[in-house]
mmCIF file of C-alpha atoms and ligand atoms in Angstrom:
data_model
loop_
_atom_site.group_PDB
_atom_site.id
_atom_site.type_symbol
_atom_site.label_atom_id
_atom_site.label_comp_id
_atom_site.label_asym_id
_atom_site.label_seq_id
_atom_site.Cartn_x
_atom_site.Cartn_y
_atom_site.Cartn_z
ATOM 1 C CA MET S 17 -0.015 -0.006 -0.027
ATOM 2 C CA ASN S 18 1.288 3.447 -0.930
ATOM 3 C CA ARG S 19 1.318 5.762 2.033
ATOM 4 C CA THR S 20 3.354 8.587 3.389
ATOM 5 C CA ILE S 21 4.412 8.649 7.021
ATOM 6 C CA ILE S 22 5.112 11.969 8.704
ATOM 7 C CA GLY S 23 8.099 11.298 10.970
ATOM 8 C CA LEU S 24 9.271 13.654 13.684
ATOM 9 C CA ASP S 25 12.443 13.652 15.719
ATOM 10 C CA ILE S 26 12.201 15.948 18.721
ATOM 11 C CA GLY S 27 15.513 16.310 20.578
ATOM 12 C CA GLY S 28 16.672 18.848 23.143
ATOM 13 C CA THR S 29 18.066 21.171 20.477
ATOM 14 C CA ASN S 30 16.369 20.431 17.142
ATOM 15 C CA LEU S 31 12.955 19.441 15.936
ATOM 16 C CA ARG S 32 13.035 17.612 12.610
ATOM 17 C CA ILE S 33 9.966 16.752 10.553
ATOM 18 C CA GLY S 34 9.879 14.764 7.295
ATOM 19 C CA ALA S 35 7.607 12.859 4.965
ATOM 20 C CA VAL S 36 8.836 9.341 4.355
ATOM 21 C CA ASN S 37 7.661 7.159 1.462
ATOM 22 C CA ASP S 38 7.331 3.356 1.267
ATOM 23 C CA ASN S 39 10.954 3.005 0.218
ATOM 24 C CA LYS S 40 12.018 4.649 3.446
ATOM 25 C CA GLU S 41 13.193 7.736 1.638
ATOM 26 C CA ILE S 42 12.567 11.242 2.921
ATOM 27 C CA ILE S 43 10.606 13.167 0.242
ATOM 28 C CA VAL S 44 10.730 16.503 2.009
ATOM 29 C CA SER S 45 11.855 17.636 5.441
ATOM 30 C CA ARG S 46 12.202 20.690 7.723
ATOM 31 C CA ILE S 47 14.295 21.455 10.723
ATOM 32 C CA MET S 48 13.603 24.020 13.434
ATOM 33 C CA ASP S 49 14.716 24.751 16.969
ATOM 34 C CA SER S 50 13.078 22.644 19.662
ATOM 35 C CA ASP S 51 12.480 25.754 21.727
ATOM 36 C CA ILE S 52 9.560 26.414 19.394
ATOM 37 C CA LEU S 53 7.831 23.945 21.756
ATOM 38 C CA SER S 54 9.478 24.907 24.988
ATOM 39 C CA LYS S 55 8.602 28.548 24.467
ATOM 40 C CA ALA S 56 5.040 27.883 23.426
ATOM 41 C CA GLU S 57 2.275 28.630 25.936
ATOM 42 C CA ARG S 58 0.502 25.419 24.784
ATOM 43 C CA PRO S 59 3.164 23.017 23.450
ATOM 44 C CA LEU S 60 0.681 20.336 22.316
ATOM 45 C CA GLU S 61 -1.302 22.794 20.240
ATOM 46 C CA LYS S 62 1.935 24.166 18.817
ATOM 47 C CA LEU S 63 3.134 20.707 17.860
ATOM 48 C CA CYS S 64 -0.196 20.026 16.157
ATOM 49 C CA SER S 65 0.016 23.251 14.133
ATOM 50 C CA ILE S 66 3.593 22.474 13.020
ATOM 51 C CA ILE S 67 2.452 19.084 11.692
ATOM 52 C CA GLN S 68 -0.652 20.431 10.066
ATOM 53 C CA ALA S 69 1.258 23.236 8.389
ATOM 54 C CA PHE S 70 3.868 20.757 7.098
ATOM 55 C CA ILE S 71 1.103 18.553 5.611
ATOM 56 C CA ASP S 72 -0.595 21.541 4.002
ATOM 57 C CA GLU S 73 2.548 23.260 2.655
ATOM 58 C CA ASN S 74 3.752 20.084 1.027
ATOM 59 C CA ARG S 75 0.272 19.018 -0.219
ATOM 60 C CA LEU S 76 0.589 15.566 1.394
ATOM 61 C CA ASP S 77 -2.777 13.948 0.799
ATOM 62 C CA ASP S 78 -1.948 10.283 1.485
ATOM 63 C CA VAL S 79 -0.641 10.483 5.077
ATOM 64 C CA GLY S 80 -0.967 7.110 6.739
ATOM 65 C CA ALA S 81 0.279 8.076 10.194
ATOM 66 C CA VAL S 82 2.216 10.599 12.196
ATOM 67 C CA SER S 83 5.115 9.096 14.151
ATOM 68 C CA ILE S 84 7.015 11.069 16.784
ATOM 69 C CA GLY S 85 10.394 10.276 18.423
ATOM 70 C CA VAL S 86 11.095 12.264 21.547
ATOM 71 C CA ALA S 87 14.039 12.454 23.891
ATOM 72 C CA SER S 88 12.225 10.815 26.810
ATOM 73 C CA SER S 89 10.978 7.490 27.924
ATOM 74 C CA VAL S 90 7.580 6.747 26.535
ATOM 75 C CA ALA S 91 4.947 4.680 28.301
ATOM 76 C CA ASN S 92 3.930 1.258 26.961
ATOM 77 C CA ASP S 93 0.867 2.744 25.261
ATOM 78 C CA PHE S 94 3.279 4.400 22.752
ATOM 79 C CA GLU S 95 1.263 7.568 23.330
ATOM 80 C CA THR S 96 2.382 9.080 26.657
ATOM 81 C CA VAL S 97 5.636 10.948 27.058
ATOM 82 C CA ILE S 98 7.006 10.220 30.538
ATOM 83 C CA CYS S 99 9.297 13.265 31.022
ATOM 84 C CA THR S 100 11.293 15.494 28.697
ATOM 85 C CA THR S 101 14.165 16.051 31.103
ATOM 86 C CA ASN S 102 16.216 17.872 28.479
ATOM 87 C CA MET S 103 13.420 20.084 27.184
ATOM 88 C CA ARG S 104 12.021 22.580 29.675
ATOM 89 C CA ASN S 105 9.970 25.755 29.598
ATOM 90 C CA ASP S 106 10.911 29.116 31.052
ATOM 91 C CA ARG S 107 9.690 27.986 34.475
ATOM 92 C CA GLY S 108 12.092 25.045 34.326
ATOM 93 C CA GLU S 109 9.301 22.486 34.020
ATOM 94 C CA PRO S 110 9.530 19.623 31.471
ATOM 95 C CA VAL S 111 7.563 20.468 28.331
ATOM 96 C CA PHE S 112 5.855 17.064 28.526
ATOM 97 C CA GLU S 113 5.500 15.087 31.707
ATOM 98 C CA HIS S 114 3.178 12.053 31.708
ATOM 99 C CA THR S 115 1.454 13.789 28.779
ATOM 100 C CA ASN S 116 -0.608 11.802 26.309
ATOM 101 C CA VAL S 117 0.739 13.460 23.169
ATOM 102 C CA ALA S 118 -0.749 10.982 20.712
ATOM 103 C CA ALA S 119 -4.398 11.168 21.901
ATOM 104 C CA PHE S 120 -4.547 14.948 21.443
ATOM 105 C CA LEU S 121 -2.885 14.940 17.983
ATOM 106 C CA ARG S 122 -4.970 12.018 16.758
ATOM 107 C CA GLU S 123 -8.159 13.842 17.707
ATOM 108 C CA GLN S 124 -7.068 17.031 15.916
ATOM 109 C CA LEU S 125 -5.398 15.506 12.826
ATOM 110 C CA ARG S 126 -7.763 12.516 12.421
ATOM 111 C CA ILE S 127 -4.917 10.143 11.511
ATOM 112 C CA PRO S 128 -3.070 7.467 13.564
ATOM 113 C CA VAL S 129 -0.365 8.977 15.794
ATOM 114 C CA TYR S 130 2.403 7.050 17.559
ATOM 115 C CA VAL S 131 5.006 8.250 20.052
ATOM 116 C CA ASN S 132 8.273 6.535 20.726
ATOM 117 C CA ASN S 133 11.597 7.183 22.438
ATOM 118 C CA ASP S 134 13.985 8.872 19.991
ATOM 119 C CA THR S 135 16.848 6.362 20.526
ATOM 120 C CA SER S 136 14.455 3.451 19.696
ATOM 121 C CA ASN S 137 13.574 5.078 16.396
ATOM 122 C CA ILE S 138 17.279 5.572 15.567
ATOM 123 C CA LEU S 139 17.870 1.899 16.300
ATOM 124 C CA PHE S 140 14.947 0.960 14.011
ATOM 125 C CA CYS S 141 16.716 2.875 11.218
ATOM 126 C CA ASP S 142 20.142 1.383 12.019
ATOM 127 C CA ALA S 143 18.700 -2.150 12.150
ATOM 128 C CA TYR S 144 17.032 -1.598 8.750
ATOM 129 C CA ARG S 145 20.147 -0.202 7.156
ATOM 130 C CA ASN S 146 22.372 -2.950 8.511
ATOM 131 C CA LYS S 147 19.795 -5.768 7.776
ATOM 132 C CA LEU S 148 19.454 -6.679 11.405
ATOM 133 C CA GLU S 149 15.627 -6.681 11.643
ATOM 134 C CA ASP S 150 15.389 -10.411 11.658
ATOM 135 C CA ARG S 151 18.109 -11.058 14.229
ATOM 136 C CA ARG S 152 17.056 -12.405 17.623
ATOM 137 C CA LEU S 153 18.646 -9.674 19.741
ATOM 138 C CA VAL S 154 19.970 -6.278 18.696
ATOM 139 C CA ILE S 155 21.096 -3.514 21.093
ATOM 140 C CA GLY S 156 21.653 0.171 20.225
ATOM 141 C CA ILE S 157 23.713 2.370 22.514
ATOM 142 C CA TYR S 158 24.336 6.014 21.626
ATOM 143 C CA ILE S 159 26.575 8.352 23.636
ATOM 144 C CA GLY S 160 25.777 11.993 23.000
ATOM 145 C CA THR S 161 25.245 14.632 25.639
ATOM 146 C CA GLY S 162 23.655 11.785 27.570
ATOM 147 C CA VAL S 163 23.407 8.059 26.947
ATOM 148 C CA GLY S 164 20.515 6.507 25.054
ATOM 149 C CA ALA S 165 19.873 2.840 24.636
ATOM 150 C CA SER S 166 17.323 0.522 23.020
ATOM 151 C CA VAL S 167 16.854 -3.249 22.574
ATOM 152 C CA LEU S 168 15.083 -5.069 19.783
ATOM 153 C CA ILE S 169 14.004 -8.686 20.390
ATOM 154 C CA ASP S 170 12.860 -10.324 17.186
ATOM 155 C CA GLY S 171 12.552 -6.868 15.718
ATOM 156 C CA LYS S 172 10.232 -5.646 18.554
ATOM 157 C CA LEU S 173 11.079 -3.156 21.251
ATOM 158 C CA PHE S 174 11.905 -4.316 24.711
ATOM 159 C CA LYS S 175 9.957 -1.947 26.961
ATOM 160 C CA GLY S 176 9.975 -3.139 30.552
ATOM 161 C CA ALA S 177 6.871 -3.122 32.769
ATOM 162 C CA ASN S 178 6.009 0.515 32.228
ATOM 163 C CA GLY S 179 8.166 1.772 29.405
ATOM 164 C CA ALA S 180 10.913 3.176 31.545
ATOM 165 C CA ALA S 181 13.447 0.376 30.944
ATOM 166 C CA LEU S 182 16.949 0.953 29.624
ATOM 167 C CA ASP S 183 17.576 4.361 31.190
ATOM 168 C CA LEU S 184 21.153 3.406 30.720
ATOM 169 C CA GLY S 185 22.651 6.787 31.485
ATOM 170 C CA HIS S 186 21.513 6.375 35.041
ATOM 171 C CA VAL S 187 22.736 2.863 35.672
ATOM 172 C CA PRO S 188 24.829 3.052 38.860
ATOM 173 C CA PHE S 189 28.569 2.597 38.466
ATOM 174 C CA TYR S 190 30.023 0.705 41.443
ATOM 175 C CA LYS S 191 30.841 3.037 44.365
ATOM 176 C CA GLY S 192 30.507 6.048 42.071
ATOM 177 C CA GLU S 193 30.271 9.275 44.076
ATOM 178 C CA ASP S 194 30.125 11.949 41.372
ATOM 179 C CA PRO S 195 26.836 13.931 41.362
ATOM 180 C CA CYS S 196 24.569 13.321 38.394
ATOM 181 C CA ILE S 197 22.102 15.842 36.748
ATOM 182 C CA CYS S 198 19.308 13.440 37.742
ATOM 183 C CA SER S 199 20.009 14.096 41.430
ATOM 184 C CA LYS S 200 21.528 10.680 42.121
ATOM 185 C CA LYS S 201 25.225 9.936 42.519
ATOM 186 C CA GLY S 202 27.591 7.833 40.512
ATOM 187 C CA CYS S 203 25.405 7.226 37.433
ATOM 188 C CA CYS S 204 26.883 6.026 34.104
ATOM 189 C CA GLU S 205 26.597 9.549 32.662
ATOM 190 C CA CYS S 206 28.872 10.911 35.382
ATOM 191 C CA TYR S 207 31.710 8.970 33.733
ATOM 192 C CA ALA S 208 30.570 8.311 30.145
ATOM 193 C CA SER S 209 28.672 11.139 28.375
ATOM 194 C CA GLY S 210 29.133 14.299 26.344
ATOM 195 C CA TRP S 211 28.703 16.439 29.477
ATOM 196 C CA LYS S 212 31.468 14.436 31.282
ATOM 197 C CA LEU S 213 33.703 14.990 28.251
ATOM 198 C CA GLU S 214 33.000 18.718 28.403
ATOM 199 C CA SER S 215 33.985 18.774 32.043
ATOM 200 C CA LEU S 216 37.232 16.880 31.279
ATOM 201 C CA LEU S 217 38.015 19.472 28.659
ATOM 202 C CA GLU S 218 37.456 22.273 31.096
ATOM 203 C CA GLU S 219 39.493 20.615 33.786
ATOM 204 C CA HIS S 220 42.498 19.338 31.795
ATOM 205 C CA TYR S 221 42.530 21.276 28.511
ATOM 206 C CA PRO S 222 40.873 24.634 29.178
ATOM 207 C CA GLY S 223 40.305 26.812 26.124
ATOM 208 C CA GLU S 224 40.663 23.951 23.659
ATOM 209 C CA SER S 225 38.059 22.601 21.290
ATOM 210 C CA ILE S 226 36.010 19.548 22.190
ATOM 211 C CA LYS S 227 36.137 18.625 18.521
ATOM 212 C CA ARG S 228 39.882 17.872 18.785
ATOM 213 C CA ILE S 229 39.963 16.334 22.212
ATOM 214 C CA PHE S 230 40.584 12.787 20.984
ATOM 215 C CA LEU S 231 42.913 13.867 18.167
ATOM 216 C CA ASP S 232 45.172 15.842 20.515
ATOM 217 C CA HIS S 233 44.812 14.007 23.818
ATOM 218 C CA GLY S 234 43.334 10.549 23.090
ATOM 219 C CA ASP S 235 46.313 8.671 24.546
ATOM 220 C CA GLU S 236 46.417 10.610 27.817
ATOM 221 C CA PRO S 237 45.036 9.136 31.082
ATOM 222 C CA PRO S 238 41.817 11.296 31.363
ATOM 223 C CA LEU S 239 40.693 10.249 27.928
ATOM 224 C CA GLU S 240 41.769 6.621 28.338
ATOM 225 C CA GLU S 241 39.715 6.483 31.496
ATOM 226 C CA PHE S 242 36.815 8.100 29.675
ATOM 227 C CA VAL S 243 36.876 5.554 26.833
ATOM 228 C CA TYR S 244 37.098 2.778 29.389
ATOM 229 C CA SER S 245 33.996 4.154 31.175
ATOM 230 C CA CYS S 246 32.121 4.223 27.876
ATOM 231 C CA SER S 247 33.037 0.650 27.121
ATOM 232 C CA HIS S 248 31.995 -0.468 30.584
ATOM 233 C CA VAL S 249 28.284 0.103 30.027
ATOM 234 C CA PHE S 250 28.555 -1.781 26.709
ATOM 235 C CA SER S 251 30.059 -4.776 28.427
ATOM 236 C CA VAL S 252 27.377 -4.781 31.067
ATOM 237 C CA MET S 253 24.635 -4.665 28.415
ATOM 238 C CA ALA S 254 26.311 -7.367 26.265
ATOM 239 C CA THR S 255 26.624 -9.586 29.351
ATOM 240 C CA ILE S 256 22.961 -9.142 30.261
ATOM 241 C CA PHE S 257 21.468 -9.540 26.804
ATOM 242 C CA ASP S 258 23.711 -11.915 24.813
ATOM 243 C CA PRO S 259 23.166 -9.900 21.644
ATOM 244 C CA ASN S 260 23.690 -10.742 17.959
ATOM 245 C CA ALA S 261 24.838 -7.211 17.447
ATOM 246 C CA ILE S 262 25.356 -3.900 19.231
ATOM 247 C CA VAL S 263 25.015 -0.774 17.130
ATOM 248 C CA TYR S 264 26.836 2.163 18.578
ATOM 249 C CA GLY S 265 27.177 5.819 17.808
ATOM 250 C CA GLY S 266 26.211 9.297 19.058
ATOM 251 C CA GLY S 267 27.963 12.653 19.229
ATOM 252 C CA VAL S 268 30.801 11.573 21.501
ATOM 253 C CA ILE S 269 31.704 8.473 19.506
ATOM 254 C CA ASP S 270 31.387 10.427 16.261
ATOM 255 C CA LEU S 271 34.140 12.862 17.295
ATOM 256 C CA ASP S 272 37.247 12.723 15.137
ATOM 257 C CA GLY S 273 39.915 10.515 16.692
ATOM 258 C CA PHE S 274 37.599 8.569 19.004
ATOM 259 C CA PRO S 275 39.630 5.334 19.353
ATOM 260 C CA ARG S 276 36.992 2.902 18.001
ATOM 261 C CA ASP S 277 39.415 -0.035 17.768
ATOM 262 C CA ARG S 278 40.534 0.329 21.419
ATOM 263 C CA PHE S 279 36.926 0.879 22.479
ATOM 264 C CA GLU S 280 35.700 -2.269 20.716
ATOM 265 C CA ALA S 281 38.548 -4.341 22.157
ATOM 266 C CA LEU S 282 37.694 -3.101 25.694
ATOM 267 C CA VAL S 283 33.990 -3.922 25.222
ATOM 268 C CA LYS S 284 34.761 -7.469 24.215
ATOM 269 C CA GLU S 285 37.506 -7.932 26.826
ATOM 270 C CA ASN S 286 35.140 -7.079 29.718
ATOM 271 C CA THR S 287 32.003 -8.907 28.478
ATOM 272 C CA GLY S 288 31.088 -12.112 30.304
ATOM 273 C CA LEU S 289 32.810 -15.208 28.951
ATOM 274 C CA ASP S 290 29.639 -17.205 28.209
ATOM 275 C CA VAL S 291 28.423 -14.411 25.917
ATOM 276 C CA MET S 292 31.881 -14.073 24.408
ATOM 277 C CA SER S 293 31.973 -17.793 23.624
ATOM 278 C CA TYR S 294 29.345 -16.957 20.994
ATOM 279 C CA GLY S 295 30.557 -13.418 20.306
ATOM 280 C CA PHE S 296 28.579 -10.544 18.751
ATOM 281 C CA ASP S 297 29.043 -7.859 16.110
ATOM 282 C CA LEU S 298 29.842 -4.294 17.123
ATOM 283 C CA ILE S 299 28.537 -2.038 14.380
ATOM 284 C CA TYR S 300 29.379 1.653 14.231
ATOM 285 C CA SER S 301 26.449 3.830 13.168
ATOM 286 C CA SER S 302 27.823 6.675 11.123
ATOM 287 C CA PRO S 303 26.397 10.164 11.810
ATOM 288 C CA ASP S 304 23.312 11.121 9.815
ATOM 289 C CA ASN S 305 20.582 13.522 11.005
ATOM 290 C CA GLU S 306 17.864 11.752 9.138
ATOM 291 C CA LYS S 307 17.948 8.484 11.102
ATOM 292 C CA GLY S 308 15.352 9.659 13.600
ATOM 293 C CA ILE S 309 12.827 10.608 10.913
ATOM 294 C CA ILE S 310 13.256 7.400 8.925
ATOM 295 C CA GLY S 311 13.235 5.288 12.102
ATOM 296 C CA SER S 312 10.002 6.851 13.254
ATOM 297 C CA ALA S 313 8.387 5.899 9.909
ATOM 298 C CA ILE S 314 9.625 2.297 10.298
ATOM 299 C CA PHE S 315 8.110 2.250 13.791
ATOM 300 C CA ALA S 316 4.797 3.583 12.480
ATOM 301 C CA GLU S 317 4.679 0.863 9.824
ATOM 302 C CA GLN S 318 5.240 -1.740 12.486
ATOM 303 C CA MET S 319 2.343 -0.265 14.548
ATOM 304 C CA LEU S 320 0.031 -0.003 11.481
ATOM 305 C CA ASP S 321 0.750 -3.564 10.436
ATOM 306 C CA LYS S 322 -0.029 -4.759 13.945
ATOM 307 C CA GLN S 323 -3.388 -2.968 13.845
ATOM 308 C CA GLU S 324 -4.233 -4.361 10.433
ATOM 309 C CA ALA S 325 -3.282 -7.890 11.359
HETATM 310 ZN ZN1 ZN U 422 21.800 10.008 36.978
#
């Protein structure tokens, strides 16, 4: 069936919207600042008007669904955003907190609307591009400002009891004492994240550019420790899930000079031996800003097929 899916990727900085065809190609897309939502008096109404305007401007008359990826956990209904920690209004409140985004939009737009965690949509796209959809167990871990993770079991998302599973950035590191932005201490992100890397730059290499940190200092102890911390959470996940493949990427790993060979060796060295007796593929996901839009369309297709079945 020919149908266009409207995919959205709403992160802390950018909001991307695109129309995706059956061949998983973006026909037309737009990018805007995410603060268009955080500054809006009524963010849900604003989001609705952005989508409606995009449909009208591009004369899209065969829209099968709207599918939204958002930087937050999403409840198991695939409608309710749990908390946009990284997107807040002027009063410091999350833009969406236990907000049923899909129900409102569906009522206004009169088409199916699905909401998903942004990392999960990116993994859908990576799994598609790397032909991993039919594998038994695929993990995606992305280290950007924070840490995002997703798991596909037989191509379907692993969600946990409520949808809050895999908040990997806040997995406790043993005896970690560093304060985390979430208010706990010693979380993964305190040692392995973009914001930790920024703080290392400030502490050890003040005035230098983050873009060159691995090129200029990758072999020095602070960066070696940092890469080890990043690999640690991968080894934990591999040991828990026994994956066929782990896809990895994100702004930190995409930096020039990030020692991917050393990183991959560390991940495998520290993964449990039973898992390593089978082994798994580590697949680097090269940077591409369209993955979130394409992945949200793939997710919508899965949801539509489920409803039609
Ligand atoms: Zn935390």
